């Protein structure tokens, strides 16, 4: 009887852990999708690139 109770406790613990991990993965997926959506809408277009060349313009 004792072994069965230990098995049930272990099983329940594993189920809870698996659900928590699924929730973490889902939250990460949603946050990544939100960042991609913000970037796609163009909140700050090309803010990380230079618009000017290092070289002087020729005549």
Short mmCIF file of C-alpha atoms in Angstrom, two decimals, residues 14-44:
data_model
loop_
_atom_site.label_atom_id
_atom_site.label_comp_id
_atom_site.label_asym_id
_atom_site.label_seq_id
_atom_site.Cartn_x
_atom_site.Cartn_y
_atom_site.Cartn_z
CA UNK A 14 5.55 14.94 -12.33
CA UNK A 15 2.20 16.05 -13.76
CA UNK A 16 2.45 19.40 -11.91
CA UNK A 17 6.01 19.93 -13.12
CA UNK A 18 5.08 19.14 -16.70
CA UNK A 19 2.18 21.59 -16.59
CA UNK A 20 4.43 24.31 -15.16
CA UNK A 21 6.98 23.73 -17.92
CA UNK A 22 4.23 23.90 -20.56
CA UNK A 23 3.05 27.22 -19.13
CA UNK A 24 6.60 28.62 -19.23
CA UNK A 25 7.05 27.54 -22.85
CA UNK A 26 3.68 29.05 -23.78
CA UNK A 27 4.54 32.34 -22.07
CA UNK A 28 7.86 32.50 -23.93
CA UNK A 29 6.17 31.75 -27.23
CA UNK A 30 3.58 34.48 -26.67
CA UNK A 31 6.18 37.06 -25.67
CA UNK A 32 8.33 36.25 -28.71
CA UNK A 33 5.31 36.55 -30.98
CA UNK A 34 4.47 39.92 -29.40
CA UNK A 35 8.02 41.17 -30.00
CA UNK A 36 7.90 40.00 -33.60
CA UNK A 37 4.57 41.72 -34.06
CA UNK A 38 5.94 44.97 -32.68
CA UNK A 39 8.97 44.76 -34.93
CA UNK A 40 6.81 43.96 -37.95
CA UNK A 41 4.64 47.02 -37.35
CA UNK A 42 7.74 49.15 -37.45
CA UNK A 43 7.81 50.72 -34.01
CA UNK A 44 11.42 51.82 -34.56
#
